[in-house]
Short mmCIF file of C-alpha atoms in Angstrom, two decimals:
data_model
loop_
_atom_site.label_atom_id
_atom_site.label_comp_id
_atom_site.label_asym_id
_atom_site.label_seq_id
_atom_site.Cartn_x
_atom_site.Cartn_y
_atom_site.Cartn_z
CA UNK A 1264 42.89 -38.03 -48.65
CA UNK A 1265 42.96 -40.08 -45.87
CA UNK A 1266 40.93 -43.27 -45.61
CA UNK A 1267 38.61 -43.06 -42.86
CA UNK A 1268 38.05 -46.53 -40.71
CA UNK A 1269 35.39 -46.10 -38.42
CA UNK A 1270 33.49 -48.78 -36.50
CA UNK A 1271 30.17 -48.41 -34.90
CA UNK A 1272 32.58 -47.70 -31.36
CA UNK A 1273 33.12 -44.30 -33.32
CA UNK A 1274 29.56 -43.29 -33.37
CA UNK A 1275 28.45 -44.33 -29.79
CA UNK A 1276 28.13 -41.46 -27.18
CA UNK A 1277 29.10 -42.08 -23.19
CA UNK A 1278 25.47 -41.42 -22.44
CA UNK A 1279 23.50 -44.52 -20.95
CA UNK A 1280 20.57 -45.59 -23.71
CA UNK A 1281 17.60 -44.99 -21.32
CA UNK A 1282 14.92 -46.72 -23.30
CA UNK A 1283 12.94 -49.62 -22.27
CA UNK A 1284 14.15 -53.09 -22.45
CA UNK A 1285 13.77 -54.87 -25.58
CA UNK A 1286 12.59 -51.84 -27.45
CA UNK A 1287 12.80 -51.51 -31.31
CA UNK A 1288 14.99 -48.16 -30.78
CA UNK A 1289 17.56 -50.28 -29.45
CA UNK A 1290 18.00 -52.04 -33.09
CA UNK A 1291 17.07 -48.88 -35.11
CA UNK A 1292 20.37 -47.04 -33.26
CA UNK A 1293 22.57 -50.09 -34.26
CA UNK A 1294 21.58 -50.11 -37.79
CA UNK A 1295 21.96 -46.17 -37.40
CA UNK A 1296 25.61 -46.48 -36.20
CA UNK A 1297 26.84 -48.94 -38.54
CA UNK A 1298 25.43 -47.21 -41.30
CA UNK A 1299 27.35 -43.79 -40.84
CA UNK A 1300 30.65 -46.17 -40.07
CA UNK A 1301 30.57 -47.15 -43.76
CA UNK A 1302 29.64 -44.33 -45.35
CA UNK A 1303 33.19 -42.83 -45.80
CA UNK A 1304 31.69 -39.61 -44.39
CA UNK A 1305 33.48 -37.65 -41.44
CA UNK A 1306 31.78 -37.91 -38.30
CA UNK A 1307 32.04 -34.09 -37.80
CA UNK A 1308 29.71 -34.11 -40.64
CA UNK A 1309 26.91 -35.87 -39.41
CA UNK A 1310 24.12 -33.78 -37.78
CA UNK A 1311 20.85 -35.78 -36.04
CA UNK A 1312 17.90 -33.63 -35.27
CA UNK A 1313 15.12 -34.59 -33.45
CA UNK A 1314 11.80 -33.75 -32.16
CA UNK A 1315 10.01 -34.95 -28.91
CA UNK A 1316 9.28 -38.60 -27.90
CA UNK A 1317 11.19 -41.84 -27.26
CA UNK A 1318 12.59 -41.93 -30.81
CA UNK A 1319 13.69 -38.13 -30.44
CA UNK A 1320 16.60 -39.20 -27.63
CA UNK A 1321 18.43 -39.85 -30.59
CA UNK A 1322 21.09 -37.27 -30.63
CA UNK A 1323 22.23 -38.30 -27.03
CA UNK A 1324 23.13 -41.43 -28.05
CA UNK A 1325 25.21 -40.56 -30.77
CA UNK A 1326 28.90 -39.19 -30.95
CA UNK A 1327 27.63 -36.53 -33.76
CA UNK A 1328 26.71 -32.92 -33.62
CA UNK A 1329 22.90 -33.39 -32.60
CA UNK A 1330 20.17 -31.07 -31.68
CA UNK A 1331 17.16 -32.55 -29.52
CA UNK A 1332 14.22 -29.91 -30.68
CA UNK A 1333 10.56 -29.18 -29.89
CA UNK A 1334 7.53 -31.30 -30.48
CA UNK A 1335 6.93 -31.67 -34.34
CA UNK A 1336 9.53 -29.15 -35.55
CA UNK A 1337 12.57 -31.38 -35.99
CA UNK A 1338 12.32 -31.20 -40.24
CA UNK A 1339 11.92 -27.53 -39.86
CA UNK A 1340 15.26 -27.40 -37.97
CA UNK A 1341 17.10 -29.87 -39.91
CA UNK A 1342 15.98 -27.80 -42.80
CA UNK A 1343 17.18 -24.38 -41.36
CA UNK A 1344 20.75 -26.79 -40.51
CA UNK A 1345 21.18 -28.09 -44.25
CA UNK A 1346 20.43 -24.66 -45.86
CA UNK A 1347 23.03 -22.63 -43.65
CA UNK A 1348 25.67 -25.81 -44.17
CA UNK A 1349 24.76 -27.74 -46.94
CA UNK A 1350 27.97 -29.97 -46.94
CA UNK A 1351 26.60 -31.59 -43.44
CA UNK A 1352 24.85 -35.03 -43.57
CA UNK A 1353 22.05 -34.37 -41.93
CA UNK A 1354 19.63 -36.98 -40.40
CA UNK A 1355 15.94 -36.64 -38.74
CA UNK A 1356 14.79 -39.31 -36.29
CA UNK A 1357 11.16 -38.71 -35.47
CA UNK A 1358 8.27 -40.76 -34.41
CA UNK A 1359 5.02 -41.38 -35.97
CA UNK A 1360 3.26 -39.05 -33.78
CA UNK A 1361 6.01 -36.39 -33.72
CA UNK A 1362 6.12 -36.00 -37.56
CA UNK A 1363 2.42 -36.95 -38.48
CA UNK A 1364 0.82 -34.87 -36.12
CA UNK A 1365 1.87 -31.63 -34.62
CA UNK A 1366 4.85 -32.01 -37.16
CA UNK A 1367 2.53 -33.07 -40.04
CA UNK A 1368 2.82 -29.23 -41.65
CA UNK A 1369 6.62 -29.46 -41.55
CA UNK A 1370 7.03 -33.41 -42.73
CA UNK A 1371 4.73 -32.80 -46.03
CA UNK A 1372 6.58 -29.42 -46.98
CA UNK A 1373 10.29 -30.62 -46.24
CA UNK A 1374 9.26 -33.41 -48.58
CA UNK A 1375 7.93 -31.06 -51.29
CA UNK A 1376 11.22 -28.97 -51.14
CA UNK A 1377 13.19 -31.73 -51.38
CA UNK A 1378 15.70 -30.83 -49.36
CA UNK A 1379 18.66 -33.23 -49.03
CA UNK A 1380 18.34 -34.75 -45.71
CA UNK A 1381 17.66 -38.17 -44.32
CA UNK A 1382 14.36 -38.91 -42.09
CA UNK A 1383 13.65 -41.83 -40.17
CA UNK A 1384 9.87 -42.22 -38.89
CA UNK A 1385 9.75 -44.90 -36.35
CA UNK A 1386 6.37 -46.04 -36.54
CA UNK A 1387 5.30 -48.06 -33.73
CA UNK A 1388 1.38 -47.04 -33.99
CA UNK A 1389 1.46 -45.44 -30.44
CA UNK A 1390 2.53 -42.39 -28.68
CA UNK A 1391 5.14 -44.29 -26.14
CA UNK A 1392 6.70 -41.50 -24.26
CA UNK A 1393 2.98 -39.84 -23.16
CA UNK A 1394 2.00 -43.16 -22.35
CA UNK A 1395 0.03 -45.30 -24.51
CA UNK A 1396 -2.39 -42.87 -26.58
CA UNK A 1397 -3.48 -43.80 -30.12
CA UNK A 1398 -1.57 -42.04 -32.69
CA UNK A 1399 -2.16 -40.77 -35.97
CA UNK A 1400 -1.07 -44.29 -37.98
CA UNK A 1401 -3.03 -46.45 -35.60
CA UNK A 1402 -5.73 -48.23 -37.34
CA UNK A 1403 -9.12 -47.37 -36.85
CA UNK A 1404 -10.98 -49.79 -34.35
CA UNK A 1405 -7.53 -49.53 -32.10
CA UNK A 1406 -8.07 -49.52 -28.26
CA UNK A 1407 -5.92 -47.09 -26.33
CA UNK A 1408 -6.06 -44.98 -23.13
CA UNK A 1409 -7.58 -42.40 -25.14
CA UNK A 1410 -10.05 -44.29 -27.38
CA UNK A 1411 -11.21 -47.03 -24.53
CA UNK A 1412 -14.23 -47.97 -27.05
CA UNK A 1413 -11.92 -47.96 -30.36
CA UNK A 1414 -10.80 -45.05 -32.42
CA UNK A 1415 -12.94 -44.08 -35.10
CA UNK A 1416 -10.49 -42.39 -37.46
CA UNK A 1417 -8.44 -43.76 -40.84
CA UNK A 1418 -4.45 -43.77 -39.93
CA UNK A 1419 -2.14 -42.06 -41.90
CA UNK A 1420 -0.13 -44.23 -44.19
CA UNK A 1421 3.39 -42.47 -44.06
CA UNK A 1422 4.32 -43.57 -47.91
CA UNK A 1423 0.88 -41.90 -49.32
CA UNK A 1424 1.93 -38.79 -47.44
CA UNK A 1425 5.44 -38.77 -48.96
CA UNK A 1426 3.81 -40.05 -52.63
CA UNK A 1427 1.23 -37.06 -51.95
CA UNK A 1428 3.87 -34.66 -51.29
CA UNK A 1429 5.72 -35.34 -54.65
CA UNK A 1430 8.38 -37.18 -52.37
CA UNK A 1431 11.36 -38.47 -54.74
CA UNK A 1432 12.61 -41.05 -52.00
CA UNK A 1433 10.84 -43.68 -49.91
CA UNK A 1434 11.75 -46.81 -48.33
CA UNK A 1435 10.53 -49.06 -45.51
CA UNK A 1436 12.17 -51.32 -43.36
CA UNK A 1437 11.63 -53.08 -39.77
CA UNK A 1438 13.23 -52.49 -36.66
CA UNK A 1439 14.46 -56.48 -36.33
CA UNK A 1440 16.18 -56.72 -39.73
CA UNK A 1441 19.33 -55.15 -39.02
CA UNK A 1442 20.53 -55.98 -42.72
CA UNK A 1443 17.59 -54.60 -44.46
CA UNK A 1444 17.95 -51.43 -42.66
CA UNK A 1445 21.62 -50.38 -43.29
CA UNK A 1446 20.80 -51.23 -47.13
CA UNK A 1447 17.92 -48.39 -47.10
CA UNK A 1448 19.63 -46.01 -44.84
CA UNK A 1449 22.66 -45.90 -47.31
CA UNK A 1450 20.62 -45.75 -50.08
CA UNK A 1451 18.69 -42.87 -48.21
CA UNK A 1452 22.16 -41.32 -47.62
CA UNK A 1453 23.23 -41.73 -51.43
CA UNK A 1454 19.87 -40.16 -52.58
CA UNK A 1455 20.01 -36.40 -53.26
CA UNK A 1456 16.91 -34.76 -51.60
CA UNK A 1457 14.50 -35.87 -48.81
CA UNK A 1458 15.04 -39.21 -47.93
CA UNK A 1459 12.31 -41.00 -45.94
CA UNK A 1460 12.63 -44.39 -43.92
CA UNK A 1461 9.81 -45.75 -42.42
CA UNK A 1462 11.08 -48.37 -40.04
CA UNK A 1463 7.86 -50.38 -38.41
CA UNK A 1464 9.07 -50.43 -34.68
CA UNK A 1465 7.89 -52.25 -31.51
CA UNK A 1466 6.89 -50.21 -28.23
CA UNK A 1467 7.52 -53.25 -25.95
CA UNK A 1468 5.47 -51.54 -23.28
CA UNK A 1469 2.50 -50.03 -24.93
CA UNK A 1470 1.86 -51.56 -28.30
CA UNK A 1471 3.65 -54.68 -28.06
CA UNK A 1472 3.57 -57.07 -30.98
CA UNK A 1473 1.89 -54.71 -33.17
CA UNK A 1474 3.77 -56.00 -36.10
CA UNK A 1475 3.92 -59.72 -35.26
CA UNK A 1476 1.97 -60.83 -37.90
CA UNK A 1477 4.69 -59.52 -40.25
CA UNK A 1478 7.50 -60.38 -38.29
CA UNK A 1479 6.38 -63.83 -37.31
CA UNK A 1480 9.43 -66.50 -38.37
CA UNK A 1481 6.76 -69.33 -39.57
CA UNK A 1482 5.02 -66.97 -41.66
CA UNK A 1483 7.98 -63.91 -42.43
CA UNK A 1484 8.64 -65.33 -45.92
CA UNK A 1485 5.17 -65.08 -47.14
CA UNK A 1486 4.24 -61.91 -45.42
CA UNK A 1487 7.27 -59.84 -46.21
CA UNK A 1488 8.24 -58.73 -50.18
CA UNK A 1489 11.73 -57.28 -49.95
CA UNK A 1490 12.25 -54.88 -53.08
CA UNK A 1491 15.40 -54.55 -54.99
CA UNK A 1492 15.79 -52.37 -58.12
CA UNK A 1493 15.90 -53.90 -61.16
CA UNK A 1494 15.05 -57.57 -59.84
CA UNK A 1495 11.60 -59.63 -59.75
CA UNK A 1496 9.02 -58.65 -56.92
CA UNK A 1497 9.40 -62.32 -55.39
CA UNK A 1498 8.60 -63.62 -52.04
CA UNK A 1499 7.71 -66.84 -50.32
CA UNK A 1500 10.07 -69.63 -48.78
CA UNK A 1501 11.54 -70.46 -51.82
CA UNK A 1502 10.63 -67.29 -53.96
CA UNK A 1503 7.72 -69.23 -55.66
CA UNK A 1504 5.29 -66.08 -55.18
CA UNK A 1505 5.17 -62.87 -57.09
CA UNK A 1506 3.37 -59.91 -58.39
CA UNK A 1507 1.88 -59.16 -61.32
CA UNK A 1508 -0.08 -56.10 -62.91
CA UNK A 1509 -3.84 -57.59 -63.99
CA UNK A 1510 -6.52 -55.12 -65.10
CA UNK A 1511 -5.14 -52.27 -63.25
CA UNK A 1512 -4.14 -53.86 -60.08
CA UNK A 1513 -1.39 -55.61 -58.25
CA UNK A 1514 -2.20 -59.63 -58.14
CA UNK A 1515 -0.35 -62.19 -56.27
CA UNK A 1516 0.69 -65.23 -58.39
CA UNK A 1517 2.39 -68.62 -57.70
CA UNK A 1518 4.94 -69.44 -60.79
CA UNK A 1519 4.47 -72.33 -62.17
CA UNK A 1520 0.68 -72.22 -61.71
CA UNK A 1521 -1.73 -71.28 -64.40
CA UNK A 1522 0.98 -71.07 -67.02
CA UNK A 1523 2.42 -68.12 -65.06
CA UNK A 1524 6.36 -67.77 -65.57
CA UNK A 1525 8.85 -65.79 -64.05
CA UNK A 1526 8.99 -63.82 -67.16
CA UNK A 1527 5.58 -62.44 -65.95
CA UNK A 1528 6.60 -61.17 -62.76
CA UNK A 1529 6.79 -57.46 -62.72
CA UNK A 1530 10.53 -55.94 -62.42
CA UNK A 1531 11.11 -53.51 -59.95
CA UNK A 1532 11.62 -49.78 -60.96
CA UNK A 1533 12.67 -47.58 -57.87
CA UNK A 1534 13.41 -44.86 -60.32
CA UNK A 1535 10.51 -44.71 -62.19
CA UNK A 1536 8.88 -40.96 -62.06
CA UNK A 1537 5.43 -41.88 -62.14
CA UNK A 1538 4.18 -42.98 -58.61
CA UNK A 1539 1.37 -45.19 -59.68
CA UNK A 1540 3.16 -48.75 -58.91
CA UNK A 1541 5.13 -47.45 -56.09
CA UNK A 1542 1.76 -46.27 -54.57
CA UNK A 1543 0.20 -49.71 -55.01
CA UNK A 1544 3.16 -51.36 -53.60
CA UNK A 1545 2.80 -48.80 -50.56
CA UNK A 1546 -0.83 -49.82 -49.91
CA UNK A 1547 0.16 -53.49 -49.65
CA UNK A 1548 -0.85 -55.24 -46.40
CA UNK A 1549 -2.14 -58.30 -45.26
CA UNK A 1550 -3.70 -60.60 -45.55
CA UNK A 1551 -4.10 -60.42 -49.14
CA UNK A 1552 -0.53 -59.24 -50.06
CA UNK A 1553 3.00 -58.99 -48.45
CA UNK A 1554 4.01 -55.86 -47.12
CA UNK A 1555 6.96 -54.15 -48.92
CA UNK A 1556 10.31 -53.60 -47.71
CA UNK A 1557 13.11 -52.14 -49.24
CA UNK A 1558 13.67 -49.22 -51.46
CA UNK A 1559 10.40 -48.43 -52.93
CA UNK A 1560 10.83 -45.23 -54.84
CA UNK A 1561 13.96 -43.41 -55.27
CA UNK A 1562 13.50 -40.52 -58.41
CA UNK A 1563 15.72 -37.83 -59.10
CA UNK A 1564 14.82 -34.47 -58.72
CA UNK A 1565 15.48 -30.91 -58.28
CA UNK A 1566 17.05 -30.58 -54.60
CA UNK A 1567 16.45 -27.42 -52.54
CA UNK A 1568 19.46 -26.53 -50.77
CA UNK A 1569 21.31 -27.05 -54.50
CA UNK A 1570 19.03 -24.92 -56.28
CA UNK A 1571 19.07 -22.28 -53.30
CA UNK A 1572 23.10 -22.07 -53.14
CA UNK A 1573 23.01 -22.09 -57.21
CA UNK A 1574 20.68 -19.02 -57.09
CA UNK A 1575 22.38 -17.01 -54.27
CA UNK A 1576 25.84 -17.92 -56.31
CA UNK A 1577 24.40 -16.32 -59.70
CA UNK A 1578 22.81 -13.10 -57.91
CA UNK A 1579 26.46 -12.22 -56.44
CA UNK A 1580 27.57 -11.75 -59.10
CA UNK A 1581 25.60 -8.79 -60.48
CA UNK A 1582 24.73 -7.31 -57.19
CA UNK A 1583 25.40 -4.05 -56.37
CA UNK A 1584 24.95 -4.29 -52.49
CA UNK A 1585 27.89 -6.63 -50.98
CA UNK A 1586 27.48 -5.28 -47.53
CA UNK A 1587 25.17 -4.23 -44.67
CA UNK A 1588 27.21 -0.44 -44.97
CA UNK A 1589 26.16 -0.58 -48.53
CA UNK A 1590 22.78 -1.24 -47.83
CA UNK A 1591 22.70 1.24 -45.33
CA UNK A 1592 23.80 3.89 -47.60
CA UNK A 1593 21.62 3.03 -50.56
CA UNK A 1594 18.84 5.13 -51.77
CA UNK A 1595 17.55 8.00 -49.96
CA UNK A 1596 19.27 8.73 -47.19
CA UNK A 1597 19.77 11.60 -44.46
CA UNK A 1598 23.22 13.49 -43.10
CA UNK A 1599 22.80 15.23 -39.69
CA UNK A 1600 25.57 18.00 -40.53
CA UNK A 1601 25.46 20.58 -37.63
CA UNK A 1602 24.06 21.27 -34.02
CA UNK A 1603 23.52 24.94 -32.83
CA UNK A 1604 21.89 25.71 -29.66
CA UNK A 1605 20.94 22.36 -28.73
CA UNK A 1606 19.14 22.42 -32.24
CA UNK A 1607 20.36 20.33 -35.18
CA UNK A 1608 19.72 21.04 -38.69
CA UNK A 1609 19.96 18.58 -41.74
CA UNK A 1610 19.92 17.90 -45.39
CA UNK A 1611 18.97 15.50 -47.75
CA UNK A 1612 21.65 13.73 -49.12
CA UNK A 1613 20.82 11.41 -52.56
#
């Protein structure tokens, strides 16, 4: 087999990238293109499917197969693409509004079915393309054009939805951390089943700085926990802080204080089938906890398209009907035998 030596240029289309200057989507595009170049997969086997929104212009900027579909239906179209051609590496690009609102039904069911595709949710907590309305992930009290006095709704947390839909893979990244994004995207592609990657993304026009508390360089080490499977959950400028489980809840501790040692710190197990700790990590938020990034959950589970293909192959071994003609001639049929003076006669043929 010929070794593939792709570069990022092989995955860039000739189309002008039309996002606002400073948009976090540029960084996500860069991370995806770099990841695909390093996966060792022929680029003809990549298919990028999107819905509607700023993020959903993605297929135009990729030198791969692509489909810019309709609002909220990217997951449904991608499911059909993967089921029709399981050999494809299918990537879904969707925003928090596209996937969590009109596309919410398709979002949870593609996860429940565990179809082998990769779904990137661009979460900027705003509707950007339609000019600044609050979205399903906007915090309670958020002021926007459609909530001038603040929203009176609680937001969806994408990771909670994934766990609730019995998801097998969930990871979180942030647009400005290219290395982290590439790392989780590679793991998403390797995972068999529906891989959901939430990327915290900045909308420079309508929600600029929404994630600034997390990304502030002066406090980033204390506010971000980068998880790695099999490694202690440490954070802080000197990795002096960590997480323990105390009375059924996560708690932040400092190594060396109150007798706490490195051995007391929780070790991340992304492959633990019980989602209790994964959900607790997803729910962590400032100021009491750091925000968890990296692969939070990656659990082996039956894959829809693999199971479907196996079922079809098994049925084909014993089938009696092999083509449309066999189907049309099966059961009770009627055969026209003649035509006398314009009137036809017929007989039943079993």
